[in-house]
Amino acid sequence: MEFEAVIGLEVHAQMLTDTKIFCNCSTKFGAAPNSHTCPVCLGMPGVLPVLNKKVVEYAMKMALATNCKINPTCEFARKNYFYPDLPKGYQISQYAYPLAEHGYVELEVNGGKKKIGITRIHMEEDAGKLLHDEHNPVSYVDLNRTGVPLIEIVSEPDIRSSEEAADYLKRLHEILVYLEICDGNMEEGSFRCDANVSIRPKGQKEFGTRTELKNMNSFRNVQRALEYEIKRQQYIVENGGAIVQETRLWDDAQGATNSMRGKEEAHDYRYFPDPDLVPVIVDAAWIDKIRVDMPELPQAKRERFISEYQISAYDAGVLTADKALAQYYEEVVAICAKPKQAANWLMGDVMKFLNEDKKTIRDCPIAAASLAEMINLIDAGTISGKMAKDIAEEMYRSGKKPQEVIAEKGMVQITDEAALAKTISSIIDANPQQLADYRAGKEKLFGYFVGQAMKATQGKANPQIVNDLLKKMLAGK
Amino acid sequence: MKLTAQEVEYVAHLARLEITPQEKEKFTAQLNDILLYIDKLNELDTKGVEPMSHAIGVTNAFREDNVVESIGTEKTLANAPDARGEFFRVPKVIE
């Protein structure tokens, strides 16, 4: 029997605000334990949480970017449970009235497009961090993260494979980073994902029993965990077993999901409206204000790059994967007006240098204007493509402009035909055997003469002129 | 009866409260009284009235995103029943 997977994802993204969602403590990562805390986030009696306006605005940006409907009124609710990382005994979240609902993200699948529905986006606070003692039966609690703002993005069960799940996550991640509302750092937990998975015989409408997967902290692990879980469920069903609805943890080292025993007891969170926090009313004027500030989103940018610059979908994808890279590219093209060459240089040599140094385009020592000028110099025939490779490297090492590098290294291309003809003539004189072989039909030797000419001019000869001259002179004309 | 003794026991467990059989009986009766009293509200016709979650009419109470110095680790841990170094210390919990 053929099965299909049904997957829904819950993504938690940390909002890039300076302060927590309900108090003025810093959200900065890596501070001394329990130093970014105050009576509000510690859950002391009698304190009053007050909502950070920026969190609402950031969440609204994500809602608009994912085609959600922003509700005119939304409310905060208390989700009640006991855990040592939750000092109040409840998490402030949104339940019956979330900020936004009914959106979608588009994925590119086999040349077509597929919409993945977004059920809801809501705001909530993060919990603290637990460190477990390896030798003693104790855990240590750091409450710096308590109250850090999160949005939860819940998808519809529209995803049908682990690849689609990874693709969807990459799209969400890319949008969040483009909007500059989340740093997207998965290692530091700024972007986390849980998955709900079930399988059903292909063609069946009803959903199978689902399991919830947690503890996957990279795109790759999400994909691996889903692949494993789909296979596991399939094996059970094919052997006449039944799937148990449960939460399972991904074990990276083991490459498997394991049942989270000991927490079998069904959760009963007893949500109720938080009396400390008043409703949030979002009117059309506020939405418009946010909309005006929205940057061009990655998908729109990709499509524009393809049509405006006539570059391939692949190149457009690479160049828009990072907003700063896309911006750099556009700066280069604005000056040199050679989109294809700009794409090639950027994705080739420049990215290679940056990757070798584990740097991003933000730290690129080559100014966009310098790369553009270099491309112009190639186009004008002042330097050859080969020379440009050395110049680019030197520009990267020193941060100098192309003209400076050229002047320092005396790298200007030799385009003087008379001078080159003289050089070539002496090369021909020095290689009578090769000349005879070439004239006898060994045309491959042409390359040998080109090489000799480039060597004699330290690579400075204009290759087109050398080619033309060699053709004529080798033929004895 | 609006509420059974089992429900009282369940809610007490969720709140991590230990109650004696006598208390369970007492609370069941008391909670039922409260719920019956609140039931009086159902006599009102609320057709066409939006449910409300707050008694005050205030909306959109916001704070600007400006960092204020926190109280510091020492004060944070001052009331902790158990602490070690810069951390609260609790019985081991593993999910």
Tab-separated table of C-alpha atoms in Angstrom, chain A:
chain	number	residue	atom	x	y	z
A	1	MET	CA	0.000	0.000	0.000
A	2	GLU	CA	1.197	3.477	-0.770
A	3	PHE	CA	1.158	5.948	2.101
A	4	GLU	CA	1.340	9.692	2.232
A	5	ALA	CA	2.561	11.777	5.117
A	6	VAL	CA	0.534	14.609	6.609
A	7	ILE	CA	2.697	17.181	8.352
A	8	GLY	CA	1.934	20.386	10.205
A	9	LEU	CA	4.669	22.564	11.689
A	10	GLU	CA	4.767	24.881	14.667
A	11	VAL	CA	7.544	27.423	14.463
A	12	HIS	CA	8.655	29.610	17.341
A	13	ALA	CA	10.597	32.685	16.274
A	14	GLN	CA	12.238	35.048	18.716
A	15	MET	CA	11.442	38.687	17.951
A	16	LEU	CA	14.472	40.922	17.598
A	17	THR	CA	13.456	43.519	20.163
A	18	ASP	CA	15.822	45.042	22.705
A	19	THR	CA	13.553	44.255	25.647
A	20	LYS	CA	11.322	41.437	26.772
A	21	ILE	CA	7.656	41.208	25.834
A	22	PHE	CA	6.192	42.374	29.153
A	23	CYS	CA	9.053	44.140	30.969
A	24	ASN	CA	12.101	46.325	30.266
A	25	CYS	CA	14.757	43.634	30.804
A	26	SER	CA	17.266	43.137	28.010
A	27	THR	CA	16.869	40.213	25.598
A	28	LYS	CA	20.580	40.074	24.812
A	29	PHE	CA	21.891	36.534	24.447
A	30	GLY	CA	24.825	35.278	26.502
A	31	ALA	CA	24.543	37.457	29.632
A	32	ALA	CA	25.513	36.160	33.079
A	33	PRO	CA	22.803	33.773	34.360
A	34	ASN	CA	19.807	35.428	36.016
A	35	SER	CA	21.131	38.924	35.356
A	36	HIS	CA	18.447	40.000	32.850
A	37	THR	CA	15.601	39.612	35.270
A	38	CYS	CA	13.175	41.791	37.196
A	39	PRO	CA	10.106	41.292	39.398
A	40	VAL	CA	7.840	41.104	36.307
A	41	CYS	CA	9.640	38.323	34.455
A	42	LEU	CA	10.468	36.544	37.712
A	43	GLY	CA	6.741	36.335	38.381
A	44	MET	CA	6.802	38.122	41.726
A	45	PRO	CA	3.386	38.772	43.273
A	46	GLY	CA	1.726	42.089	42.538
A	47	VAL	CA	3.627	43.038	39.389
A	48	LEU	CA	1.968	44.256	36.209
A	49	PRO	CA	3.159	43.081	32.793
A	50	VAL	CA	2.889	45.731	30.055
A	51	LEU	CA	3.063	44.749	26.389
A	52	ASN	CA	6.034	45.832	24.267
A	53	LYS	CA	4.499	47.635	21.273
A	54	LYS	CA	7.346	46.617	18.986
A	55	VAL	CA	6.502	42.935	19.482
A	56	VAL	CA	3.009	43.585	18.132
A	57	GLU	CA	4.407	45.510	15.162
A	58	TYR	CA	6.955	42.820	14.352
A	59	ALA	CA	4.316	40.112	14.606
A	60	MET	CA	2.082	42.192	12.306
A	61	LYS	CA	4.890	42.325	9.736
A	62	MET	CA	5.138	38.544	9.734
A	63	ALA	CA	1.366	38.262	9.484
A	64	LEU	CA	1.310	40.537	6.425
A	65	ALA	CA	4.292	38.775	4.841
A	66	THR	CA	2.507	35.432	5.130
A	67	ASN	CA	-0.818	36.715	3.786
A	68	CYS	CA	-2.605	36.418	7.131
A	69	LYS	CA	-5.693	38.290	8.184
A	70	ILE	CA	-4.891	40.417	11.224
A	71	ASN	CA	-7.722	40.242	13.726
A	72	PRO	CA	-9.201	43.595	14.793
A	73	THR	CA	-8.999	42.459	18.429
A	74	CYS	CA	-6.643	40.002	20.042
A	75	GLU	CA	-6.042	38.960	23.618
A	76	PHE	CA	-3.511	37.322	25.856
A	77	ALA	CA	-4.310	34.198	27.835
A	78	ARG	CA	-2.607	32.246	30.564
A	79	LYS	CA	-1.474	28.732	29.779
A	80	ASN	CA	-1.200	27.026	33.132
A	81	TYR	CA	1.355	24.336	33.925
A	82	PHE	CA	4.178	23.718	36.348
A	83	TYR	CA	7.754	23.509	35.260
A	84	PRO	CA	10.874	24.985	36.882
A	85	ASP	CA	11.652	27.160	33.844
A	86	LEU	CA	8.286	28.908	34.259
A	87	PRO	CA	8.381	31.034	37.410
A	88	LYS	CA	4.765	32.234	37.302
A	89	GLY	CA	3.234	28.777	36.915
A	90	TYR	CA	1.723	29.964	33.642
A	91	GLN	CA	2.957	31.166	30.290
A	92	ILE	CA	1.387	34.283	28.836
A	93	SER	CA	0.323	33.358	25.310
A	94	GLN	CA	-2.641	33.869	23.029
A	95	TYR	CA	-5.381	31.296	22.721
A	96	ALA	CA	-8.932	32.027	21.615
A	97	TYR	CA	-8.070	35.373	20.000
A	98	PRO	CA	-4.679	35.275	18.273
A	99	LEU	CA	-3.137	38.231	16.457
A	100	ALA	CA	-3.545	36.810	12.953
A	101	GLU	CA	-5.057	33.864	11.087
A	102	HIS	CA	-5.703	32.274	7.686
A	103	GLY	CA	-2.486	32.973	5.804
A	104	TYR	CA	-0.245	31.003	3.494
A	105	VAL	CA	3.294	30.660	2.190
A	106	GLU	CA	4.041	29.621	-1.373
A	107	LEU	CA	6.582	26.900	-2.120
A	108	GLU	CA	8.102	26.143	-5.502
A	109	VAL	CA	7.490	22.479	-6.308
A	110	ASN	CA	8.499	20.865	-9.606
A	111	GLY	CA	8.224	24.120	-11.501
A	112	GLY	CA	4.805	24.824	-10.009
A	113	LYS	CA	3.677	26.516	-6.826
A	114	LYS	CA	2.091	25.031	-3.742
A	115	LYS	CA	0.413	26.953	-0.967
A	116	ILE	CA	1.011	25.883	2.613
A	117	GLY	CA	-1.738	27.299	4.799
A	118	ILE	CA	-0.963	29.161	7.992
A	119	THR	CA	-3.547	28.560	10.662
A	120	ARG	CA	-2.486	31.316	13.018
A	121	ILE	CA	0.283	33.559	14.277
A	122	HIS	CA	0.262	34.515	17.910
A	123	MET	CA	2.530	36.277	20.391
A	124	GLU	CA	3.822	34.734	23.586
A	125	GLU	CA	6.656	34.781	26.093
A	126	ASP	CA	9.543	32.336	26.185
A	127	ALA	CA	10.385	30.224	29.238
A	128	GLY	CA	13.732	30.071	31.074
A	129	LYS	CA	16.605	27.706	30.505
A	130	LEU	CA	17.389	24.546	32.473
A	131	LEU	CA	20.809	23.019	32.910
A	132	HIS	CA	20.930	19.507	34.268
A	133	ASP	CA	23.636	18.433	36.694
A	134	GLU	CA	25.360	15.337	35.373
A	135	HIS	CA	26.294	13.934	38.765
A	136	ASN	CA	23.636	15.123	41.188
A	137	PRO	CA	19.844	14.905	41.010
A	138	VAL	CA	19.483	18.670	40.551
A	139	SER	CA	18.870	21.128	37.716
A	140	TYR	CA	19.941	24.750	37.489
A	141	VAL	CA	17.591	27.462	36.312
A	142	ASP	CA	18.533	30.589	34.350
A	143	LEU	CA	15.609	32.968	33.861
A	144	ASN	CA	17.261	35.404	31.426
A	145	ARG	CA	15.183	33.988	28.578
A	146	THR	CA	11.956	34.135	30.574
A	147	GLY	CA	9.717	36.706	28.937
A	148	VAL	CA	11.711	37.007	25.718
A	149	PRO	CA	9.174	37.695	22.939
A	150	LEU	CA	8.220	34.903	20.572
A	151	ILE	CA	5.755	34.490	17.800
A	152	GLU	CA	4.352	31.058	17.103
A	153	ILE	CA	3.493	30.318	13.507
A	154	VAL	CA	1.216	27.308	13.141
A	155	SER	CA	0.807	25.744	9.720
A	156	GLU	CA	-2.126	23.803	8.365
A	157	PRO	CA	-1.499	20.072	7.856
A	158	ASP	CA	-0.728	20.824	4.191
A	159	ILE	CA	2.828	19.477	4.064
A	160	ARG	CA	3.271	16.081	2.426
A	161	SER	CA	6.966	15.249	2.682
A	162	SER	CA	10.078	15.967	4.709
A	163	GLU	CA	11.491	17.956	1.752
A	164	GLU	CA	8.412	20.150	1.659
A	165	ALA	CA	8.703	20.653	5.414
A	166	ALA	CA	12.334	21.778	5.092
A	167	ASP	CA	11.406	24.019	2.178
A	168	TYR	CA	8.546	25.611	4.116
A	169	LEU	CA	10.839	26.232	7.083
A	170	LYS	CA	13.461	27.831	4.850
A	171	ARG	CA	10.819	30.141	3.385
A	172	LEU	CA	9.608	31.195	6.837
A	173	HIS	CA	13.169	31.660	8.052
A	174	GLU	CA	14.062	33.744	5.017
A	175	ILE	CA	11.007	35.985	5.444
A	176	LEU	CA	11.697	36.531	9.158
A	177	VAL	CA	15.301	37.486	8.475
A	178	TYR	CA	14.337	39.729	5.521
A	179	LEU	CA	11.847	41.535	7.729
A	180	GLU	CA	14.639	41.995	10.303
A	181	ILE	CA	12.309	40.860	13.058
A	182	CYS	CA	14.232	37.667	13.953
A	183	ASP	CA	17.932	36.833	13.706
A	184	GLY	CA	17.056	33.279	12.652
A	185	ASN	CA	19.846	31.767	14.727
A	186	MET	CA	18.861	28.134	15.219
A	187	GLU	CA	21.756	27.257	17.540
A	188	GLU	CA	20.777	30.000	19.977
A	189	GLY	CA	17.143	28.950	19.697
A	190	SER	CA	15.856	32.072	17.942
A	191	PHE	CA	14.092	29.841	15.403
A	192	ARG	CA	12.673	26.540	16.645
A	193	CYS	CA	10.343	24.014	15.137
A	194	ASP	CA	8.027	21.251	16.355
A	195	ALA	CA	6.235	18.952	13.939
A	196	ASN	CA	2.985	17.013	13.932
A	197	VAL	CA	3.156	13.953	11.683
A	198	SER	CA	0.780	11.232	10.644
A	199	ILE	CA	0.461	8.916	7.676
A	200	ARG	CA	-2.540	7.661	5.745
A	201	PRO	CA	-3.091	5.434	2.739
A	202	LYS	CA	-2.857	7.567	-0.380
A	203	GLY	CA	-6.296	8.761	-1.386
A	204	GLN	CA	-7.788	8.529	2.102
A	205	LYS	CA	-9.335	11.740	3.383
A	206	GLU	CA	-9.253	11.104	7.133
A	207	PHE	CA	-6.059	11.841	9.028
A	208	GLY	CA	-4.186	9.069	10.804
A	209	THR	CA	-3.140	9.282	14.452
A	210	ARG	CA	-0.372	11.843	14.782
A	211	THR	CA	2.754	12.120	16.848
A	212	GLU	CA	4.433	15.359	17.842
A	213	LEU	CA	8.166	15.693	17.238
A	214	LYS	CA	10.401	17.971	19.274
A	215	ASN	CA	14.066	18.749	19.756
A	216	MET	CA	15.087	19.310	16.133
A	217	ASN	CA	17.428	22.271	16.032
A	218	SER	CA	18.368	22.548	12.367
A	219	PHE	CA	16.687	22.335	8.971
A	220	ARG	CA	18.565	19.121	8.355
A	221	ASN	CA	17.418	17.566	11.622
A	222	VAL	CA	13.801	18.482	10.948
A	223	GLN	CA	14.069	16.688	7.636
A	224	ARG	CA	15.864	13.672	9.116
A	225	ALA	CA	13.450	13.392	12.044
A	226	LEU	CA	10.442	13.535	9.734
A	227	GLU	CA	11.928	10.943	7.399
A	228	TYR	CA	12.589	8.633	10.322
A	229	GLU	CA	9.155	9.172	11.853
A	230	ILE	CA	7.297	8.596	8.571
A	231	LYS	CA	9.178	5.314	8.086
A	232	ARG	CA	8.552	4.284	11.690
A	233	GLN	CA	4.817	4.901	11.417
A	234	GLN	CA	4.650	3.120	8.088
A	235	TYR	CA	6.411	0.081	9.537
A	236	ILE	CA	3.959	-0.093	12.450
A	237	VAL	CA	0.892	0.258	10.235
A	238	GLU	CA	2.153	-2.257	7.673
A	239	ASN	CA	2.699	-4.762	10.459
A	240	GLY	CA	-0.809	-4.380	11.765
A	241	GLY	CA	0.026	-2.077	14.662
A	242	ALA	CA	-1.537	1.198	15.709
A	243	ILE	CA	0.155	4.577	16.104
A	244	VAL	CA	0.080	5.945	19.638
A	245	GLN	CA	-0.588	9.654	19.930
A	246	GLU	CA	2.434	10.923	21.846
A	247	THR	CA	5.290	13.370	21.901
A	248	ARG	CA	8.590	12.039	20.586
A	249	LEU	CA	12.045	13.561	20.895
A	250	TRP	CA	14.550	13.553	18.059
A	251	ASP	CA	17.915	12.105	19.066
A	252	ASP	CA	20.517	13.505	16.717
A	253	ALA	CA	23.316	11.080	17.606
A	254	GLN	CA	21.029	8.073	17.396
A	255	GLY	CA	19.242	9.345	14.285
A	256	ALA	CA	15.890	8.301	15.727
A	257	THR	CA	12.821	9.630	17.523
A	258	ASN	CA	12.035	8.300	20.991
A	259	SER	CA	8.848	8.407	22.978
A	260	MET	CA	8.882	11.013	25.733
A	261	ARG	CA	7.981	8.720	28.577
A	262	GLY	CA	6.841	10.005	31.939
A	263	LYS	CA	4.807	12.806	30.426
A	264	GLU	CA	2.039	10.598	29.136
A	265	GLU	CA	-0.500	12.419	31.264
A	266	ALA	CA	-2.660	14.564	29.020
A	267	HIS	CA	-2.015	18.280	29.326
A	268	ASP	CA	-4.764	20.409	30.652
A	269	TYR	CA	-3.618	23.994	30.397
A	270	ARG	CA	-6.847	25.635	31.570
A	271	TYR	CA	-6.353	28.684	29.378
A	272	PHE	CA	-8.147	31.809	30.472
A	273	PRO	CA	-7.812	35.495	29.509
A	274	ASP	CA	-4.965	37.180	31.372
A	275	PRO	CA	-6.616	39.835	33.523
A	276	ASP	CA	-3.336	41.809	33.693
A	277	LEU	CA	-3.226	42.475	29.961
A	278	VAL	CA	-5.906	44.445	28.156
A	279	PRO	CA	-7.052	43.579	24.612
A	280	VAL	CA	-5.014	44.762	21.647
A	281	ILE	CA	-7.015	46.565	18.977
A	282	VAL	CA	-5.428	46.753	15.550
A	283	ASP	CA	-7.172	49.133	13.179
A	284	ALA	CA	-6.714	49.554	9.438
A	285	ALA	CA	-4.605	52.690	9.897
A	286	TRP	CA	-2.067	50.799	12.006
A	287	ILE	CA	-1.920	47.937	9.502
A	288	ASP	CA	-1.343	50.439	6.674
A	289	LYS	CA	1.477	52.056	8.621
A	290	ILE	CA	3.166	48.681	9.024
A	291	ARG	CA	2.542	47.745	5.397
A	292	VAL	CA	4.270	50.888	4.128
A	293	ASP	CA	7.400	49.901	6.045
A	294	MET	CA	7.551	46.372	4.639
A	295	PRO	CA	10.663	45.569	2.605
A	296	GLU	CA	10.499	43.660	-0.661
A	297	LEU	CA	10.126	39.991	0.291
A	298	PRO	CA	12.478	37.260	-0.939
A	299	GLN	CA	10.073	35.665	-3.383
A	300	ALA	CA	9.131	38.972	-4.998
A	301	LYS	CA	12.806	39.895	-5.183
A	302	ARG	CA	13.699	36.602	-6.873
A	303	GLU	CA	11.004	37.095	-9.475
A	304	ARG	CA	12.090	40.671	-10.087
A	305	PHE	CA	15.770	39.666	-10.435
A	306	ILE	CA	14.836	37.080	-13.059
A	307	SER	CA	12.757	39.494	-15.133
A	308	GLU	CA	14.708	42.704	-14.559
A	309	TYR	CA	18.264	41.345	-14.778
A	310	GLN	CA	17.611	38.373	-17.050
A	311	ILE	CA	19.508	36.008	-14.781
A	312	SER	CA	18.649	32.363	-14.171
A	313	ALA	CA	16.239	31.250	-11.460
A	314	TYR	CA	19.179	29.527	-9.788
A	315	ASP	CA	21.302	32.685	-9.747
A	316	ALA	CA	18.360	34.743	-8.525
A	317	GLY	CA	17.856	32.207	-5.748
A	318	VAL	CA	21.469	32.384	-4.609
A	319	LEU	CA	21.633	36.176	-4.799
A	320	THR	CA	18.409	36.722	-2.844
A	321	ALA	CA	19.059	34.079	-0.178
A	322	ASP	CA	20.650	36.848	1.867
A	323	LYS	CA	19.109	40.302	1.769
A	324	ALA	CA	22.504	41.990	2.131
A	325	LEU	CA	23.882	39.973	-0.778
A	326	ALA	CA	20.928	40.995	-2.938
A	327	GLN	CA	21.506	44.615	-1.998
A	328	TYR	CA	25.218	44.381	-2.808
A	329	TYR	CA	24.407	42.806	-6.152
A	330	GLU	CA	21.997	45.586	-7.022
A	331	GLU	CA	24.573	48.210	-6.104
A	332	VAL	CA	27.094	46.569	-8.429
A	333	VAL	CA	24.595	46.322	-11.272
A	334	ALA	CA	23.466	49.922	-10.770
A	335	ILE	CA	27.036	51.054	-11.571
A	336	CYS	CA	28.226	48.585	-14.216
A	337	ALA	CA	24.874	47.643	-15.791
A	338	LYS	CA	26.146	44.127	-16.466
A	339	PRO	CA	23.849	41.888	-14.430
A	340	LYS	CA	25.169	38.570	-15.712
A	341	GLN	CA	28.854	39.379	-15.180
A	342	ALA	CA	28.031	40.875	-11.798
A	343	ALA	CA	26.206	37.675	-10.800
A	344	ASN	CA	29.102	35.516	-11.979
A	345	TRP	CA	31.777	37.486	-10.162
A	346	LEU	CA	29.739	37.740	-6.990
A	347	MET	CA	28.680	34.091	-6.880
A	348	GLY	CA	32.070	32.881	-8.079
A	349	ASP	CA	35.202	34.583	-6.825
A	350	VAL	CA	33.731	36.895	-4.197
A	351	MET	CA	31.627	34.214	-2.508
A	352	LYS	CA	34.584	31.850	-2.633
A	353	PHE	CA	36.791	34.336	-0.769
A	354	LEU	CA	34.052	34.997	1.780
A	355	ASN	CA	33.293	31.320	2.324
A	356	GLU	CA	36.976	30.523	2.823
A	357	ASP	CA	37.113	33.130	5.585
A	358	LYS	CA	33.652	32.168	6.915
A	359	LYS	CA	32.514	35.724	6.305
A	360	THR	CA	29.300	37.104	4.901
A	361	ILE	CA	28.837	39.839	2.334
A	362	ARG	CA	28.427	42.317	5.208
A	363	ASP	CA	32.138	41.931	5.942
A	364	CYS	CA	33.230	41.974	2.301
A	365	PRO	CA	36.317	44.187	1.895
A	366	ILE	CA	35.521	44.769	-1.779
A	367	ALA	CA	33.174	47.731	-2.093
A	368	ALA	CA	30.276	47.164	-4.489
A	369	ALA	CA	31.528	50.153	-6.522
A	370	SER	CA	34.997	48.568	-6.848
A	371	LEU	CA	33.604	45.297	-8.156
A	372	ALA	CA	31.466	47.248	-10.629
A	373	GLU	CA	34.491	49.260	-11.833
A	374	MET	CA	36.486	46.080	-12.279
A	375	ILE	CA	33.715	44.608	-14.427
A	376	ASN	CA	33.717	47.817	-16.455
A	377	LEU	CA	37.497	47.543	-16.950
A	378	ILE	CA	37.108	43.983	-18.255
A	379	ASP	CA	34.381	45.096	-20.575
A	380	ALA	CA	36.480	47.981	-21.878
A	381	GLY	CA	39.335	45.552	-22.586
A	382	THR	CA	41.662	47.334	-20.170
A	383	ILE	CA	42.167	44.100	-18.256
A	384	SER	CA	41.533	40.483	-19.182
A	385	GLY	CA	39.209	38.179	-17.295
A	386	LYS	CA	42.223	36.269	-16.083
A	387	MET	CA	43.925	39.408	-14.778
A	388	ALA	CA	40.656	40.363	-13.132
A	389	LYS	CA	40.765	37.188	-11.081
A	390	ASP	CA	44.096	38.279	-9.569
A	391	ILE	CA	42.859	41.847	-9.169
A	392	ALA	CA	39.700	40.652	-7.403
A	393	GLU	CA	41.761	38.623	-4.994
A	394	GLU	CA	44.042	41.564	-4.274
A	395	MET	CA	41.036	43.849	-3.839
A	396	TYR	CA	39.635	41.346	-1.362
A	397	ARG	CA	42.908	41.096	0.585
A	398	SER	CA	43.644	44.832	0.667
A	399	GLY	CA	40.254	46.496	0.208
A	400	LYS	CA	41.820	48.620	-2.553
A	401	LYS	CA	40.114	49.894	-5.661
A	402	PRO	CA	40.764	48.091	-8.957
A	403	GLN	CA	42.679	51.045	-10.451
A	404	GLU	CA	44.993	51.103	-7.450
A	405	VAL	CA	45.738	47.398	-7.733
A	406	ILE	CA	46.308	47.702	-11.474
A	407	ALA	CA	48.673	50.627	-11.026
A	408	GLU	CA	50.626	48.928	-8.254
A	409	LYS	CA	51.048	45.680	-10.135
A	410	GLY	CA	51.428	47.185	-13.582
A	411	MET	CA	48.606	44.947	-14.649
A	412	VAL	CA	47.191	46.941	-17.506
A	413	GLN	CA	46.378	44.699	-20.419
A	414	ILE	CA	48.558	44.936	-23.485
A	415	THR	CA	46.352	45.872	-26.367
A	416	ASP	CA	49.095	47.320	-28.537
A	417	GLU	CA	48.902	45.141	-31.654
A	418	ALA	CA	52.333	46.015	-32.975
A	419	ALA	CA	53.991	45.134	-29.666
A	420	LEU	CA	52.093	41.865	-29.412
A	421	ALA	CA	52.885	40.955	-33.025
A	422	LYS	CA	56.557	41.388	-32.198
A	423	THR	CA	56.293	39.087	-29.194
A	424	ILE	CA	54.373	36.474	-31.163
A	425	SER	CA	56.803	36.561	-34.026
A	426	SER	CA	59.705	35.784	-31.692
A	427	ILE	CA	57.708	32.927	-30.137
A	428	ILE	CA	57.082	31.453	-33.559
A	429	ASP	CA	60.763	31.786	-34.427
A	430	ALA	CA	61.715	29.991	-31.220
A	431	ASN	CA	59.397	27.040	-31.899
A	432	PRO	CA	60.002	25.853	-35.472
A	433	GLN	CA	59.011	22.246	-34.755
A	434	GLN	CA	55.633	23.201	-33.229
A	435	LEU	CA	55.054	25.564	-36.125
A	436	ALA	CA	55.679	22.794	-38.659
A	437	ASP	CA	53.412	20.371	-36.754
A	438	TYR	CA	50.672	22.975	-36.514
A	439	ARG	CA	50.833	23.700	-40.198
A	440	ALA	CA	50.753	19.934	-40.834
A	441	GLY	CA	47.345	19.789	-39.155
A	442	LYS	CA	48.008	19.528	-35.424
A	443	GLU	CA	45.617	22.324	-34.630
A	444	LYS	CA	45.671	21.571	-30.944
A	445	LEU	CA	49.045	23.288	-30.838
A	446	PHE	CA	47.246	26.609	-31.194
A	447	GLY	CA	46.670	26.529	-27.467
A	448	TYR	CA	50.372	26.012	-26.895
A	449	PHE	CA	51.181	29.231	-28.755
A	450	VAL	CA	48.515	31.147	-26.846
A	451	GLY	CA	50.072	29.894	-23.626
A	452	GLN	CA	53.537	30.979	-24.730
A	453	ALA	CA	52.248	34.427	-25.660
A	454	MET	CA	50.508	34.865	-22.306
A	455	LYS	CA	53.609	33.646	-20.507
A	456	ALA	CA	55.823	36.070	-22.352
A	457	THR	CA	53.526	38.960	-21.408
A	458	GLN	CA	52.941	37.760	-17.813
A	459	GLY	CA	49.289	37.258	-18.674
A	460	LYS	CA	48.831	40.865	-19.625
A	461	ALA	CA	48.157	40.345	-23.306
A	462	ASN	CA	44.621	40.918	-24.496
A	463	PRO	CA	43.567	37.343	-25.307
A	464	GLN	CA	41.321	38.321	-28.195
A	465	ILE	CA	44.121	40.211	-29.953
A	466	VAL	CA	46.569	37.367	-29.293
A	467	ASN	CA	44.105	34.908	-30.810
A	468	ASP	CA	43.572	37.010	-33.916
A	469	LEU	CA	47.271	37.667	-34.396
A	470	LEU	CA	48.248	34.033	-33.866
A	471	LYS	CA	45.692	32.804	-36.373
A	472	LYS	CA	47.114	35.094	-39.005
A	473	MET	CA	50.791	34.670	-38.217
A	474	LEU	CA	50.741	30.889	-37.753
A	475	ALA	CA	49.072	30.604	-41.139
A	476	GLY	CA	52.016	32.564	-42.458
A	477	LYS	CA	50.002	35.593	-43.434
